[in-house]
mmCIF file of C-alpha atoms in Angstrom:
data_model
loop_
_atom_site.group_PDB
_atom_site.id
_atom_site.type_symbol
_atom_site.label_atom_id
_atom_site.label_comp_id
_atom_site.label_asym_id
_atom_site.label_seq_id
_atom_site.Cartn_x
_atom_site.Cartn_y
_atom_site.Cartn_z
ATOM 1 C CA UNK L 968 99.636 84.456 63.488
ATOM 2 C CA UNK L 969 99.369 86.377 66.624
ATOM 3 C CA UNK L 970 96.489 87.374 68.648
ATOM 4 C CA UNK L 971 96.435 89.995 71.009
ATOM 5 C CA UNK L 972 93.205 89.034 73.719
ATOM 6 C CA UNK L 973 91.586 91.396 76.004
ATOM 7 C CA UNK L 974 93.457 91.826 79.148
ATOM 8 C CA UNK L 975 91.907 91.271 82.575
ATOM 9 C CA UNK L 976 92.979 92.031 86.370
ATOM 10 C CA UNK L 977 92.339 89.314 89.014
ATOM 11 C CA UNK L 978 92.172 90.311 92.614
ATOM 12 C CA UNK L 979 94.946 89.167 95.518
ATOM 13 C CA UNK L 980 94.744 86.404 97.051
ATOM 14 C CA UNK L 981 96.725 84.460 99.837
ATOM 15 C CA UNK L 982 99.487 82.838 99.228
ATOM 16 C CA UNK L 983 98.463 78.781 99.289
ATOM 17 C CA UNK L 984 101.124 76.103 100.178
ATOM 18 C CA UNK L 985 102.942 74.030 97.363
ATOM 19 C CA UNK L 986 100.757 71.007 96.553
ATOM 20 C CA UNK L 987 101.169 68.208 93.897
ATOM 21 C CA UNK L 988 100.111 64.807 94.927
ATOM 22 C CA UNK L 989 101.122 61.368 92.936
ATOM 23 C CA UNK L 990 97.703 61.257 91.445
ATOM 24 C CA UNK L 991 97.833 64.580 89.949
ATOM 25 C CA UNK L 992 101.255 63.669 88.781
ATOM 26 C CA UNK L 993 99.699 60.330 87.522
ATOM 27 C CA UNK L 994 96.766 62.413 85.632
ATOM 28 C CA UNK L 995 99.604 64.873 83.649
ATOM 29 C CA UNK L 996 101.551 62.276 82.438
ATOM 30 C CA UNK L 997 97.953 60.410 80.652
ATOM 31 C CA UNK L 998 96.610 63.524 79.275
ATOM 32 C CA UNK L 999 96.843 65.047 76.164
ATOM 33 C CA UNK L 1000 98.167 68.104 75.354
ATOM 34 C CA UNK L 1001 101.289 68.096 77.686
ATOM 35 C CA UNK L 1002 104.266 68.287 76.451
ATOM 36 C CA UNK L 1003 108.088 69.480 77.208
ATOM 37 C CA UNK L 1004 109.119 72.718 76.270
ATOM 38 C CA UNK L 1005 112.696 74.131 75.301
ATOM 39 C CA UNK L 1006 112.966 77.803 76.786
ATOM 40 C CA UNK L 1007 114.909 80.701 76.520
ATOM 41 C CA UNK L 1008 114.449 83.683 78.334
ATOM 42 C CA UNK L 1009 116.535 86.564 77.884
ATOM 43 C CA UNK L 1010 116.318 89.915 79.927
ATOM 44 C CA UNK L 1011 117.927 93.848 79.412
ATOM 45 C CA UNK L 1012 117.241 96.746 80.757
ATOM 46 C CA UNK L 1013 115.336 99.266 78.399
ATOM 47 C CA UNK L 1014 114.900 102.121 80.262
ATOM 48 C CA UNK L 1015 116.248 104.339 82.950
ATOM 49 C CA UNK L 1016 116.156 107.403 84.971
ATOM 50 C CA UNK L 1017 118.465 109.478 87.598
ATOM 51 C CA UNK L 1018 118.737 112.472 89.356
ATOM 52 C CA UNK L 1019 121.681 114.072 88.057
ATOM 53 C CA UNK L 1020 124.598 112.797 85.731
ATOM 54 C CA UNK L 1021 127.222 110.211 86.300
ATOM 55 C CA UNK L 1022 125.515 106.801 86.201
ATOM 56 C CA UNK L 1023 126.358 103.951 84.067
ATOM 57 C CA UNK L 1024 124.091 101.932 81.900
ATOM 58 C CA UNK L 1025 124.176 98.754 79.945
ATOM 59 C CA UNK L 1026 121.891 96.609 78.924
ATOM 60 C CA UNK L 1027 121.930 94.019 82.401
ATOM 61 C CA UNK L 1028 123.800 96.672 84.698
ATOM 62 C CA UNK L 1029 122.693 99.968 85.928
ATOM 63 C CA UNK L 1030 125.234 101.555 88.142
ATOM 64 C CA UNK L 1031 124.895 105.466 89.942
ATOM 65 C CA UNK L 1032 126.504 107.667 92.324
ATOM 66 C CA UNK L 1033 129.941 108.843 93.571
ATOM 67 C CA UNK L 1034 131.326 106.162 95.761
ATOM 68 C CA UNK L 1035 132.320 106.874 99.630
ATOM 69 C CA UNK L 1036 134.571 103.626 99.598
ATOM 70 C CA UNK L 1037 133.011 100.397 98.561
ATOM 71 C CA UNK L 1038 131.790 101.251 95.402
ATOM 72 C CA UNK L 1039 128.488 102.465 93.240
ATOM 73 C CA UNK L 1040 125.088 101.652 93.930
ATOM 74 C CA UNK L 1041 123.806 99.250 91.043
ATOM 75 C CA UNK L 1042 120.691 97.195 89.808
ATOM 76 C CA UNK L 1043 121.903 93.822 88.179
ATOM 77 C CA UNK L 1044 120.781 91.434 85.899
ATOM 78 C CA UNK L 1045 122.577 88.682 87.384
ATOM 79 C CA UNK L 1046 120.988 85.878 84.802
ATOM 80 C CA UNK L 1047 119.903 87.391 81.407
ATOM 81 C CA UNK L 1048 120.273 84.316 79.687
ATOM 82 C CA UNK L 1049 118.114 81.757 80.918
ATOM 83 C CA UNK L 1050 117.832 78.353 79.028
ATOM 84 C CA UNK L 1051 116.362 75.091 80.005
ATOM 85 C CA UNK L 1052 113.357 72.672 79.325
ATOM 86 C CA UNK L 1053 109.982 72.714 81.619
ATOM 87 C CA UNK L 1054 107.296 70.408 81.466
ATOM 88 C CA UNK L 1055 103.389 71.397 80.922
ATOM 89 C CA UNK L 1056 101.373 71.050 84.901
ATOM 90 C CA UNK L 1057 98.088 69.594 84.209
ATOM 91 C CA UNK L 1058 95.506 71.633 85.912
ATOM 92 C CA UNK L 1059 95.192 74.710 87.264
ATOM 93 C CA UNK L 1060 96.058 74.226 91.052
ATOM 94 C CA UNK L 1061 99.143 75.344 92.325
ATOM 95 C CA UNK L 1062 102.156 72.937 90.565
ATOM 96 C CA UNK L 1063 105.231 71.891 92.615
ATOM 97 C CA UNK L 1064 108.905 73.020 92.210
ATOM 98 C CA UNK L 1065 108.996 69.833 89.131
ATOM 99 C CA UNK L 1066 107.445 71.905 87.140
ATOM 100 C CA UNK L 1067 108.839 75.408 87.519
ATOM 101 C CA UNK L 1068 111.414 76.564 85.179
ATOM 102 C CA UNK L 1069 113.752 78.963 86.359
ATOM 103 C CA UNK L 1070 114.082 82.666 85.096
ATOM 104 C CA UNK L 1071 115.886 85.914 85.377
ATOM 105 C CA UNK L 1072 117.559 87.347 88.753
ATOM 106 C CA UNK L 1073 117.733 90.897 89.861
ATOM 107 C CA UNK L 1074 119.450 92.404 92.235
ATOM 108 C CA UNK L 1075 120.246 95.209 94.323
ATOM 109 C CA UNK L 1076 123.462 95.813 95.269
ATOM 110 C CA UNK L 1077 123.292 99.097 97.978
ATOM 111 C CA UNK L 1078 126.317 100.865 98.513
ATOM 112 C CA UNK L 1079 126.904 104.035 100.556
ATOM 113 C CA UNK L 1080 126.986 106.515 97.971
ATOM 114 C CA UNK L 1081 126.298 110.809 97.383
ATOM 115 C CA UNK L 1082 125.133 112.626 94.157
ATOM 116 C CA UNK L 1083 123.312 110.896 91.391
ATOM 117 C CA UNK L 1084 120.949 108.299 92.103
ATOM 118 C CA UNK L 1085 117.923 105.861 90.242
ATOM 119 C CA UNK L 1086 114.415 106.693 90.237
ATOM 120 C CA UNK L 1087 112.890 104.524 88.094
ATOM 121 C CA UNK L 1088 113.428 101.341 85.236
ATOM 122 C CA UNK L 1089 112.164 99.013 83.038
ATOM 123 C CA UNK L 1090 113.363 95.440 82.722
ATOM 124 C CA UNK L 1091 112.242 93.627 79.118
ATOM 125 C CA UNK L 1092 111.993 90.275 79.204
ATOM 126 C CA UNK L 1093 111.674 87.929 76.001
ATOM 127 C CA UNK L 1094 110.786 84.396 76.650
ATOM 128 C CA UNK L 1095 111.115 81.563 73.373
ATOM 129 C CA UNK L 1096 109.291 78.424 73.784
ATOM 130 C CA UNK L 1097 109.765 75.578 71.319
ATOM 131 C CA UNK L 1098 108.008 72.255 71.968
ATOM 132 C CA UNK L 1099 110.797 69.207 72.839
ATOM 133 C CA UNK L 1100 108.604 66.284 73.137
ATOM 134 C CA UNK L 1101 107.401 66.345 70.911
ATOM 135 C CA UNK L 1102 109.225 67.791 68.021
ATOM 136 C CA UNK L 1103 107.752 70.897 66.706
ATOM 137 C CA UNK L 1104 108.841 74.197 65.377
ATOM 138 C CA UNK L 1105 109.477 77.107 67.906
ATOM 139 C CA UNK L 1106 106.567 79.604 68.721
ATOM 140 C CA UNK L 1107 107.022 83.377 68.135
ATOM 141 C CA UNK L 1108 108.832 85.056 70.706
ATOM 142 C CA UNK L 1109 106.684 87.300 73.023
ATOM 143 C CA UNK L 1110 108.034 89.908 75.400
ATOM 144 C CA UNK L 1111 106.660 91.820 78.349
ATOM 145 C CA UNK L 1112 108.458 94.264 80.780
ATOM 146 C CA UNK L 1113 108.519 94.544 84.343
ATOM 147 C CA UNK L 1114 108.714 98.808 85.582
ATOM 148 C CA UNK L 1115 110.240 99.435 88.379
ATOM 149 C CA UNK L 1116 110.226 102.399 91.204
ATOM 150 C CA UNK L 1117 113.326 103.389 93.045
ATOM 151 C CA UNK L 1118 114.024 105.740 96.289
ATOM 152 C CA UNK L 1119 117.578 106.415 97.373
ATOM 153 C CA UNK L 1120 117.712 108.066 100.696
ATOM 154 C CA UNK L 1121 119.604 109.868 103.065
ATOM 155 C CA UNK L 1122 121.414 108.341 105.996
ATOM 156 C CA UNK L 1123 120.284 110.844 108.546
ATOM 157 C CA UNK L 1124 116.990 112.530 109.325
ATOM 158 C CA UNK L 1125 113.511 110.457 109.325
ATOM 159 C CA UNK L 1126 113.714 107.468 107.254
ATOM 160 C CA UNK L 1127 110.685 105.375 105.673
ATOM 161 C CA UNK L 1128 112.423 102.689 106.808
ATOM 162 C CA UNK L 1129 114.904 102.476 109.237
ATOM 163 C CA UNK L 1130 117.812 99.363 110.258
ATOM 164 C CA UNK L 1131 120.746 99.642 112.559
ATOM 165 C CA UNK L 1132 123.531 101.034 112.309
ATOM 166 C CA UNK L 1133 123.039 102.627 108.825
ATOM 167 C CA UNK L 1134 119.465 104.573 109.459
ATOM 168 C CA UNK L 1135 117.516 104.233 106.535
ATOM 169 C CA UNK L 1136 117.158 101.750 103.971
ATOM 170 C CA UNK L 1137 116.651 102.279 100.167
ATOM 171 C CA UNK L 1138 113.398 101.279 98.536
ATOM 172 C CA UNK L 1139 112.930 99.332 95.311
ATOM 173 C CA UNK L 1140 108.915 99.147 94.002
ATOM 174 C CA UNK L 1141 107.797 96.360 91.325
ATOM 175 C CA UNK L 1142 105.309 98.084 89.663
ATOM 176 C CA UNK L 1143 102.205 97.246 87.549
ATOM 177 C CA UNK L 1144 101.800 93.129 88.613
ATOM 178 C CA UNK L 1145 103.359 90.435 86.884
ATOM 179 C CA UNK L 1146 102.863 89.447 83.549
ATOM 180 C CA UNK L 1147 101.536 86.486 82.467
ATOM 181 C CA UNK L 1148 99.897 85.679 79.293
ATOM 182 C CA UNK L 1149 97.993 82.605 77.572
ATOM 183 C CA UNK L 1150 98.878 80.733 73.764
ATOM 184 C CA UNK L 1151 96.902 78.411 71.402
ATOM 185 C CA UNK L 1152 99.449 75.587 70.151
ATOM 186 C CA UNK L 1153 98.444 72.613 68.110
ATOM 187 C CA UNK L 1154 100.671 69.526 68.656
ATOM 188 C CA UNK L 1155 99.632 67.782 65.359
ATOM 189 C CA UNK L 1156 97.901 65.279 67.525
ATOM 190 C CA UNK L 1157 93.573 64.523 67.437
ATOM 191 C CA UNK L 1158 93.446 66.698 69.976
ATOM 192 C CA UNK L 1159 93.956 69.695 67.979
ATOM 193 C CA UNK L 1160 94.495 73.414 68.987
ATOM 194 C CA UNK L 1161 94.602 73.749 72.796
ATOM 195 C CA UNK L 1162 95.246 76.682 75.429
ATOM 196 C CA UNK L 1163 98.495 76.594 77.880
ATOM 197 C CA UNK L 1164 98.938 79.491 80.214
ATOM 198 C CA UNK L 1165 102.602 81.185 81.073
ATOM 199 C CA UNK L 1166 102.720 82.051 84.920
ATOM 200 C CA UNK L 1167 105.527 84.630 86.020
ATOM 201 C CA UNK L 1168 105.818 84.341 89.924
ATOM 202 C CA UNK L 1169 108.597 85.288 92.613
ATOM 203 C CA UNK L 1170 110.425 82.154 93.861
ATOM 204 C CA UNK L 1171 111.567 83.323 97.370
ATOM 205 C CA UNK L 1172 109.534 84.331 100.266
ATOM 206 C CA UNK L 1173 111.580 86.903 101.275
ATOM 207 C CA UNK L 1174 112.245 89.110 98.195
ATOM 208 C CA UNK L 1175 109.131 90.950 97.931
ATOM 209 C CA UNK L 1176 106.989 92.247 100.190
ATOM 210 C CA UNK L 1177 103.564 94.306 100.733
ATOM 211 C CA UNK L 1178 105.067 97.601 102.348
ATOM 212 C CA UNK L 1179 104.004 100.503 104.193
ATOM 213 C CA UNK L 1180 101.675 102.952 102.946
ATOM 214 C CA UNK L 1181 104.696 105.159 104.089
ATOM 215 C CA UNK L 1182 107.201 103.425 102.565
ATOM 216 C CA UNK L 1183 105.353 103.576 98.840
ATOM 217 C CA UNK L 1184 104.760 106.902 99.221
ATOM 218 C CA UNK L 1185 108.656 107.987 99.335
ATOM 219 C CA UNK L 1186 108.952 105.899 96.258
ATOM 220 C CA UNK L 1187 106.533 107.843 94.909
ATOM 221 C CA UNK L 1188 104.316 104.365 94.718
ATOM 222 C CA UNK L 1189 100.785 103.928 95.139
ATOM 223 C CA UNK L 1190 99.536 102.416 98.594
ATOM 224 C CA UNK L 1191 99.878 98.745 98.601
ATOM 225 C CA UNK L 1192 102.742 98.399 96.464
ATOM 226 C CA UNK L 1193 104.866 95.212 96.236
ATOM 227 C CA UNK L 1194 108.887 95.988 96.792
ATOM 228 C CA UNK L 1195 111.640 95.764 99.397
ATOM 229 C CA UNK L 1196 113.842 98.017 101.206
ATOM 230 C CA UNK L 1197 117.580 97.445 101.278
ATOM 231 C CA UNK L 1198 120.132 97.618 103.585
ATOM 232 C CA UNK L 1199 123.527 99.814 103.289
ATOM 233 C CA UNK L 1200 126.419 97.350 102.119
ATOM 234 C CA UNK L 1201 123.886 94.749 101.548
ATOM 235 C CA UNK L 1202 122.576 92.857 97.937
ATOM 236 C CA UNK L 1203 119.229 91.511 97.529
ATOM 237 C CA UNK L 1204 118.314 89.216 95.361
ATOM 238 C CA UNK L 1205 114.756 88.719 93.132
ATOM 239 C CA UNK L 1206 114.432 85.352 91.554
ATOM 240 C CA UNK L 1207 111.711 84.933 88.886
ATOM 241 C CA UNK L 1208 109.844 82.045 88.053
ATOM 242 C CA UNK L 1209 107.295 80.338 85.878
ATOM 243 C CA UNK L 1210 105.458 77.687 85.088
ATOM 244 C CA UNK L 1211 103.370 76.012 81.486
ATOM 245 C CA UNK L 1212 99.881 75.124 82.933
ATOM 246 C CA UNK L 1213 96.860 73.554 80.936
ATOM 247 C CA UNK L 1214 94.550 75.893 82.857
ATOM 248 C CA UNK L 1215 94.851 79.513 84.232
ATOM 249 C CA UNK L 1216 96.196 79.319 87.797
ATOM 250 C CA UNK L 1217 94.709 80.482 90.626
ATOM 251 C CA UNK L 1218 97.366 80.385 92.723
ATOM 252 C CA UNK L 1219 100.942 80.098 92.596
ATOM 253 C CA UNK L 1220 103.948 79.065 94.765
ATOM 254 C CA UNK L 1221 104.392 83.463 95.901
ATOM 255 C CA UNK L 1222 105.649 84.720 98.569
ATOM 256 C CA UNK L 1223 103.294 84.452 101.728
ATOM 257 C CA UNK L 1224 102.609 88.246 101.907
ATOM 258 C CA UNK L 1225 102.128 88.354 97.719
ATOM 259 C CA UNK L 1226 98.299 87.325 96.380
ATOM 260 C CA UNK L 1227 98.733 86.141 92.619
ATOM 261 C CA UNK L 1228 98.502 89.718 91.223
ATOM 262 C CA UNK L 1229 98.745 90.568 87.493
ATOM 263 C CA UNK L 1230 97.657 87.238 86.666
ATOM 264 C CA UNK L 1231 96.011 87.951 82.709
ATOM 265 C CA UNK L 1232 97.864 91.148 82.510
ATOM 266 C CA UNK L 1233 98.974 90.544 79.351
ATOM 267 C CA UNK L 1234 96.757 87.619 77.876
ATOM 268 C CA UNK L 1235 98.706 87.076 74.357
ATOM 269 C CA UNK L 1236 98.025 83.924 72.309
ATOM 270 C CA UNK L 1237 100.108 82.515 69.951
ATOM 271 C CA UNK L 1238 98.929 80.254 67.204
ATOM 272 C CA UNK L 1239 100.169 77.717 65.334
ATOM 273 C CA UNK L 1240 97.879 75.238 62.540
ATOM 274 C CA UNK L 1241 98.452 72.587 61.107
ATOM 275 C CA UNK L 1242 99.835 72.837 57.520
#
């Protein structure tokens, strides 16, 4: 059965280095409870909204505007089938690339366009765990969804924020934190029912950024918010990650301007007994 748990907020912190010694390597591969998981993660966009008519929608592209010569604007699921196996990190610290399994992409493709334009979308993702090693039935699928703030602007006047020699730069806003929830999965073994904790992180360190309380604000963001700003005739790319972890983290390989924020957002546990 599933259990929904009370959801908490955890404040930012810095962004700590990548660290995974031998010993703690050692330690995973001895203790109970860890185990490899078969993933699938699959990712569509659910919702969508645009100042005037003419955009084009499907479930991994969102395209707007009336082309000046290099064609439409357009947010892109570039990945929305992601499949692999990851294996549990022991601990709680911050677990090296061995033990990240890789997820969906977005981008932003930003062409010079006029007329209709994004505001705002939400990205669903559904993530399907089964344990590999060893061999046990799948878990439930569980979904969450990542809502999203978007600014196009004019290429004359006083921009947010400004690049040569196009003046101003759009602005894309990740909204609400990143998801990241906890399940209860019994491997059969004397150990019984134990916790593991699903971490959703960014993998580069330049996607996302803090930006300007200026900036936000023409997204129509709170101050603070997490995004980037795009140049004209430029894509930019935002890869997801996440890791299996025997203990909530409290930190995770994020970009250096990005504290771990969202972390028990959505705290859903998923249970499985023996029969």
């Amino acid at each position: 059965m599933n259990l929904i748990k009370n959801s908490t907020f955890l404040p930012k912190s810095a962004k700590v280095m990548l660290l995974c010694t031998a010993m703690a390597v050692a330690t995973a591969s001895t203790q109970a409870g860890v185990i490899t998981w078969d993933y699938n993660i699959v990712g569509e966009f659910t919702n969508s909204s645009f100042t005037g008519g003419g955009a084009t929608t499907s479930a991994t592209n969102l395209a707007w505007g009336t082309t000046t010569g290099t064609g439409q604007s357009s947010l892109v699921i570039d990945n929305s089938n992601a499949s692999g196996q990851v294996d549990t990190y022991y601990g709680g610290g911050t677990p090296s690339a061995a033990f990240i399994g890789t997820s969906l992409d977005l981008s932003h493709n930003n062409n010079p366009i006029t007329g209709t334009s994004l505001t705002g979308a939400t990205m669903q993702t559904t993530i399907g765990l089964k344990p590999a090693s060893p061999n046990n039935p799948a878990l439930g699928d569980q979904s969450f969804a990542f809502d999203i703030l978007f600014a196009e602007t004019l290429n004359s006047g006083t921009c947010a924020d400004a690049s040569s020699p196009t003046p101003c730069n759009d602005i894309f806003v990740l909204i609400g934190g990143l998801p990241n929830f906890n399940f209860s999965y019994d491997a059969g073994d004397s150990d019984g029912e134990l916790d593991y904790f699903v971490n959703v992180f960014i993998t580069d360190d330049n996607a996302l950024s803090i930006l300007d309380d200026n900036i936000c604000a023409a997204a129509g963001a709170a101050s603070g918010c997490i995004g980037l700003t795009t140049v004209e005739q430029q894509s930019n790319v935002i890869p997801f990650g996440f890791t299996i972890s025997t203990e909530r983290l409290t930190t995770v390989p994020e970009p250096t301007s990005i504290a771990l924020f969202g972390l028990g957002m959505m705290l859903l546990s998923v249970r499985r007994f023996k029969a």
